[in-house]
Amino acid sequence: MTRIGVAMLGYRFMGNAHSRALGAVRQLGAALEPDLVSISGRKPEALEEARARLGWAEATTDWREQVADERVGLFVNGGPNALHAEPTIAAVRAGKHVLCEKPLALSADEALAMWRAAGDAVVHATGFNYRFVPAVRLARELVRTGELGEIVHFRARYLQSWGWDAVPADWHFDPSIAGTGALGDLGAHSIDLARYLVGEIEAVSATVRTFVPGRAVDDAFVATVEFENGATGTLEASRLARGRINHNAFELNGTKGSVAFDQERMNELQIADRGAFRTVLAHGDWWPPGHIIGWGDTFTYEYLHLLQAIAGDGTIAPEGATFEDGYRCALVCDAILRSSQSKRTEAVKQ
């Protein structure tokens, strides 16, 4: 087994998820074995605590040291949204493969610059981890094989409730760092799943709202969407939906059948192909049927896929999300913002 040095920017929520997954792939026969070379962040004491707890060899407060480090072959960008573009572009120009968290950038123009910088020179991936949920994969397979017939409608909602009581200083509510609120944080996942399962979105009509007084980013949005293949859809996201913890759900309706999914019951896919919905228990490749997985395992699947692509056995697309996918998601986000401002249906610029 060959090895690859890994450096990661970010040590909080996403840092925990990615570090756990990188540790797990060592035990699961990954195409490349990751060496956790260094982790970076702004606050030295918290960074050192994370380094020791998560198993990284070194810590630095300057991501530029990681980009220049010849031991590093893979750069993982799990930092705040405003820190996605510059470090990622520097990393790919230094010849590093990159996994960058979503949303890929603060705008479609910024995302396009990242995609162009990476090109075909390195392997690049956007962190849409829900593509790696076995139930979502099963839904995609049913679409791909025609089991559901022609897809006519897609509806998705991503609802959480933590926005009511969030600390005002949290960077997720600073537009200079986060860009948008619920749209980029939650809606980006729904947009990516819409593209992954149905196809490209060509037009949107949307309302984007802020409800908490003094808040500078959106708390919620709703949108109707038109797909290039003629299907229609609805997208909704909110961080103010009391009672919803991580309700990431979608439903696909086709001429022959439907499927429905809820992340809070992530091992189940509801399938209606002969009348009413029935529940199918989806499973991954590690364990026998009936042995379920958890949310953190989606990152492990993501890394197994990424490391296989880096090793030269396959590609990120179409099952994983590339920087192109991150860019095309950003185009839809930008169109949703334009539509909310113009009060008109807006085309998704390609």
Short mmCIF file of N, CA and C in Angstrom, two decimals, residues 247-315:
data_model
loop_
_atom_site.label_atom_id
_atom_site.label_comp_id
_atom_site.label_asym_id
_atom_site.label_seq_id
_atom_site.Cartn_x
_atom_site.Cartn_y
_atom_site.Cartn_z
N HIS A 247 -32.88 17.61 9.51
CA HIS A 247 -33.90 17.04 8.63
C HIS A 247 -33.56 17.37 7.19
N ASN A 248 -32.73 16.53 6.59
CA ASN A 248 -32.32 16.67 5.19
C ASN A 248 -33.09 15.62 4.41
N ALA A 249 -34.15 16.04 3.71
CA ALA A 249 -35.07 15.09 3.09
C ALA A 249 -35.35 15.47 1.65
N PHE A 250 -35.65 14.44 0.85
CA PHE A 250 -36.07 14.70 -0.53
C PHE A 250 -37.05 13.63 -0.97
N GLU A 251 -37.80 13.96 -2.02
CA GLU A 251 -38.69 13.00 -2.66
C GLU A 251 -38.60 13.18 -4.17
N LEU A 252 -38.52 12.08 -4.87
CA LEU A 252 -38.48 12.05 -6.33
C LEU A 252 -39.74 11.38 -6.83
N ASN A 253 -40.42 11.99 -7.78
CA ASN A 253 -41.60 11.38 -8.38
C ASN A 253 -41.36 11.15 -9.86
N GLY A 254 -41.56 9.91 -10.31
CA GLY A 254 -41.40 9.56 -11.71
C GLY A 254 -42.66 8.96 -12.28
N THR A 255 -42.65 8.69 -13.58
CA THR A 255 -43.83 8.14 -14.23
C THR A 255 -44.11 6.69 -13.82
N LYS A 256 -43.10 6.01 -13.28
CA LYS A 256 -43.27 4.61 -12.86
C LYS A 256 -43.20 4.42 -11.35
N GLY A 257 -42.70 5.41 -10.62
CA GLY A 257 -42.55 5.24 -9.18
C GLY A 257 -41.94 6.44 -8.52
N SER A 258 -41.80 6.35 -7.20
CA SER A 258 -41.25 7.45 -6.39
C SER A 258 -40.30 6.90 -5.35
N VAL A 259 -39.42 7.76 -4.86
CA VAL A 259 -38.58 7.44 -3.71
C VAL A 259 -38.59 8.63 -2.76
N ALA A 260 -38.41 8.35 -1.47
CA ALA A 260 -38.34 9.41 -0.46
C ALA A 260 -37.26 9.05 0.54
N PHE A 261 -36.55 10.09 1.02
CA PHE A 261 -35.41 9.90 1.91
C PHE A 261 -35.40 10.98 2.98
N ASP A 262 -34.99 10.62 4.20
CA ASP A 262 -34.82 11.56 5.30
C ASP A 262 -33.52 11.21 6.02
N GLN A 263 -32.60 12.18 6.06
CA GLN A 263 -31.30 11.93 6.68
C GLN A 263 -31.40 11.48 8.13
N GLU A 264 -32.45 11.86 8.84
CA GLU A 264 -32.61 11.43 10.22
C GLU A 264 -32.99 9.95 10.33
N ARG A 265 -33.29 9.34 9.21
CA ARG A 265 -33.45 7.88 9.10
C ARG A 265 -32.62 7.42 7.92
N MET A 266 -31.31 7.68 8.00
CA MET A 266 -30.44 7.66 6.83
C MET A 266 -30.22 6.29 6.22
N ASN A 267 -30.53 5.22 6.92
CA ASN A 267 -30.34 3.89 6.34
C ASN A 267 -31.57 3.40 5.59
N GLU A 268 -32.63 4.21 5.55
CA GLU A 268 -33.87 3.79 4.93
C GLU A 268 -34.16 4.60 3.67
N LEU A 269 -34.68 3.91 2.67
CA LEU A 269 -35.21 4.57 1.48
C LEU A 269 -36.64 4.10 1.28
N GLN A 270 -37.55 5.07 1.16
CA GLN A 270 -38.94 4.75 0.88
C GLN A 270 -39.12 4.64 -0.64
N ILE A 271 -39.68 3.51 -1.08
CA ILE A 271 -39.84 3.26 -2.51
C ILE A 271 -41.31 2.94 -2.79
N ALA A 272 -41.88 3.63 -3.78
CA ALA A 272 -43.25 3.34 -4.22
C ALA A 272 -43.19 2.98 -5.71
N ASP A 273 -43.20 1.71 -6.01
CA ASP A 273 -43.18 1.27 -7.40
C ASP A 273 -44.33 0.33 -7.73
N ARG A 274 -45.08 -0.06 -6.71
CA ARG A 274 -46.23 -0.93 -6.93
C ARG A 274 -47.39 -0.51 -6.02
N GLY A 275 -47.57 0.78 -5.86
CA GLY A 275 -48.62 1.26 -4.99
C GLY A 275 -48.05 2.15 -3.90
N ALA A 276 -48.37 1.83 -2.64
CA ALA A 276 -47.94 2.65 -1.51
C ALA A 276 -46.44 2.50 -1.27
N PHE A 277 -45.87 3.45 -0.50
CA PHE A 277 -44.45 3.38 -0.16
C PHE A 277 -44.15 2.17 0.70
N ARG A 278 -43.00 1.55 0.45
CA ARG A 278 -42.46 0.50 1.31
C ARG A 278 -41.05 0.91 1.71
N THR A 279 -40.59 0.41 2.84
CA THR A 279 -39.28 0.78 3.36
C THR A 279 -38.23 -0.25 2.98
N VAL A 280 -37.14 0.23 2.38
CA VAL A 280 -36.00 -0.62 2.04
C VAL A 280 -34.82 -0.17 2.88
N LEU A 281 -34.15 -1.11 3.51
CA LEU A 281 -32.97 -0.80 4.31
C LEU A 281 -31.75 -0.85 3.41
N ALA A 282 -31.14 0.31 3.17
CA ALA A 282 -29.96 0.38 2.31
C ALA A 282 -28.70 0.20 3.15
N HIS A 283 -27.68 -0.38 2.58
CA HIS A 283 -26.44 -0.62 3.32
C HIS A 283 -25.24 -0.36 2.42
N GLY A 284 -24.10 -0.14 3.04
CA GLY A 284 -22.88 0.12 2.29
C GLY A 284 -22.10 -1.15 2.01
N ASP A 285 -20.83 -0.98 1.69
CA ASP A 285 -20.00 -2.11 1.27
C ASP A 285 -19.27 -2.79 2.42
N TRP A 286 -19.25 -2.15 3.60
CA TRP A 286 -18.41 -2.71 4.66
C TRP A 286 -19.04 -3.90 5.34
N TRP A 287 -20.34 -3.77 5.67
CA TRP A 287 -20.99 -4.75 6.52
C TRP A 287 -22.11 -5.47 5.78
N PRO A 288 -22.57 -6.61 6.30
CA PRO A 288 -23.69 -7.31 5.66
C PRO A 288 -24.97 -6.49 5.75
N PRO A 289 -25.99 -6.82 4.91
CA PRO A 289 -27.28 -6.12 4.99
C PRO A 289 -27.83 -6.14 6.41
N GLY A 290 -28.44 -5.00 6.81
CA GLY A 290 -29.00 -4.89 8.15
C GLY A 290 -28.05 -4.29 9.16
N HIS A 291 -26.77 -4.15 8.80
CA HIS A 291 -25.77 -3.55 9.68
C HIS A 291 -25.58 -2.11 9.25
N ILE A 292 -26.25 -1.22 9.95
CA ILE A 292 -26.40 0.16 9.47
C ILE A 292 -25.15 1.00 9.71
N ILE A 293 -25.09 2.15 9.02
CA ILE A 293 -23.99 3.09 9.17
C ILE A 293 -24.51 4.39 9.75
N GLY A 294 -23.60 5.31 10.09
CA GLY A 294 -23.96 6.61 10.66
C GLY A 294 -23.49 7.76 9.80
N TRP A 295 -23.86 8.98 10.22
CA TRP A 295 -23.54 10.18 9.45
C TRP A 295 -22.04 10.31 9.20
N GLY A 296 -21.23 10.05 10.21
CA GLY A 296 -19.78 10.19 10.05
C GLY A 296 -19.19 9.25 9.03
N ASP A 297 -19.88 8.14 8.77
CA ASP A 297 -19.37 7.18 7.79
C ASP A 297 -19.44 7.70 6.37
N THR A 298 -20.29 8.71 6.11
CA THR A 298 -20.34 9.27 4.76
C THR A 298 -19.00 9.90 4.39
N PHE A 299 -18.30 10.46 5.37
CA PHE A 299 -16.98 11.04 5.10
C PHE A 299 -15.96 9.93 4.83
N THR A 300 -16.11 8.81 5.51
CA THR A 300 -15.20 7.69 5.26
C THR A 300 -15.37 7.18 3.84
N TYR A 301 -16.62 6.99 3.40
CA TYR A 301 -16.88 6.60 2.01
C TYR A 301 -16.31 7.63 1.05
N GLU A 302 -16.46 8.90 1.41
CA GLU A 302 -15.96 9.98 0.55
C GLU A 302 -14.45 9.87 0.38
N TYR A 303 -13.73 9.58 1.46
CA TYR A 303 -12.27 9.46 1.38
C TYR A 303 -11.84 8.19 0.66
N LEU A 304 -12.54 7.10 0.85
CA LEU A 304 -12.21 5.89 0.11
C LEU A 304 -12.31 6.15 -1.39
N HIS A 305 -13.35 6.87 -1.79
CA HIS A 305 -13.55 7.23 -3.20
C HIS A 305 -12.46 8.18 -3.68
N LEU A 306 -12.14 9.20 -2.88
CA LEU A 306 -11.13 10.18 -3.24
C LEU A 306 -9.75 9.54 -3.38
N LEU A 307 -9.37 8.73 -2.42
CA LEU A 307 -8.04 8.12 -2.44
C LEU A 307 -7.90 7.14 -3.59
N GLN A 308 -8.99 6.49 -3.94
CA GLN A 308 -8.96 5.60 -5.10
C GLN A 308 -8.71 6.40 -6.38
N ALA A 309 -9.36 7.55 -6.50
CA ALA A 309 -9.16 8.41 -7.67
C ALA A 309 -7.73 8.93 -7.73
N ILE A 310 -7.19 9.34 -6.59
CA ILE A 310 -5.81 9.83 -6.55
C ILE A 310 -4.83 8.73 -6.94
N ALA A 311 -5.14 7.50 -6.55
CA ALA A 311 -4.28 6.37 -6.89
C ALA A 311 -4.37 6.00 -8.36
N GLY A 312 -5.32 6.61 -9.09
CA GLY A 312 -5.43 6.37 -10.52
C GLY A 312 -6.43 5.32 -10.91
N ASP A 313 -7.21 4.84 -9.95
CA ASP A 313 -8.21 3.82 -10.23
C ASP A 313 -9.60 4.45 -10.19
N GLY A 314 -9.99 5.10 -11.29
CA GLY A 314 -11.28 5.75 -11.36
C GLY A 314 -11.16 7.26 -11.24
N THR A 315 -12.32 7.92 -11.25
CA THR A 315 -12.40 9.38 -11.18
C THR A 315 -13.36 9.80 -10.09
#
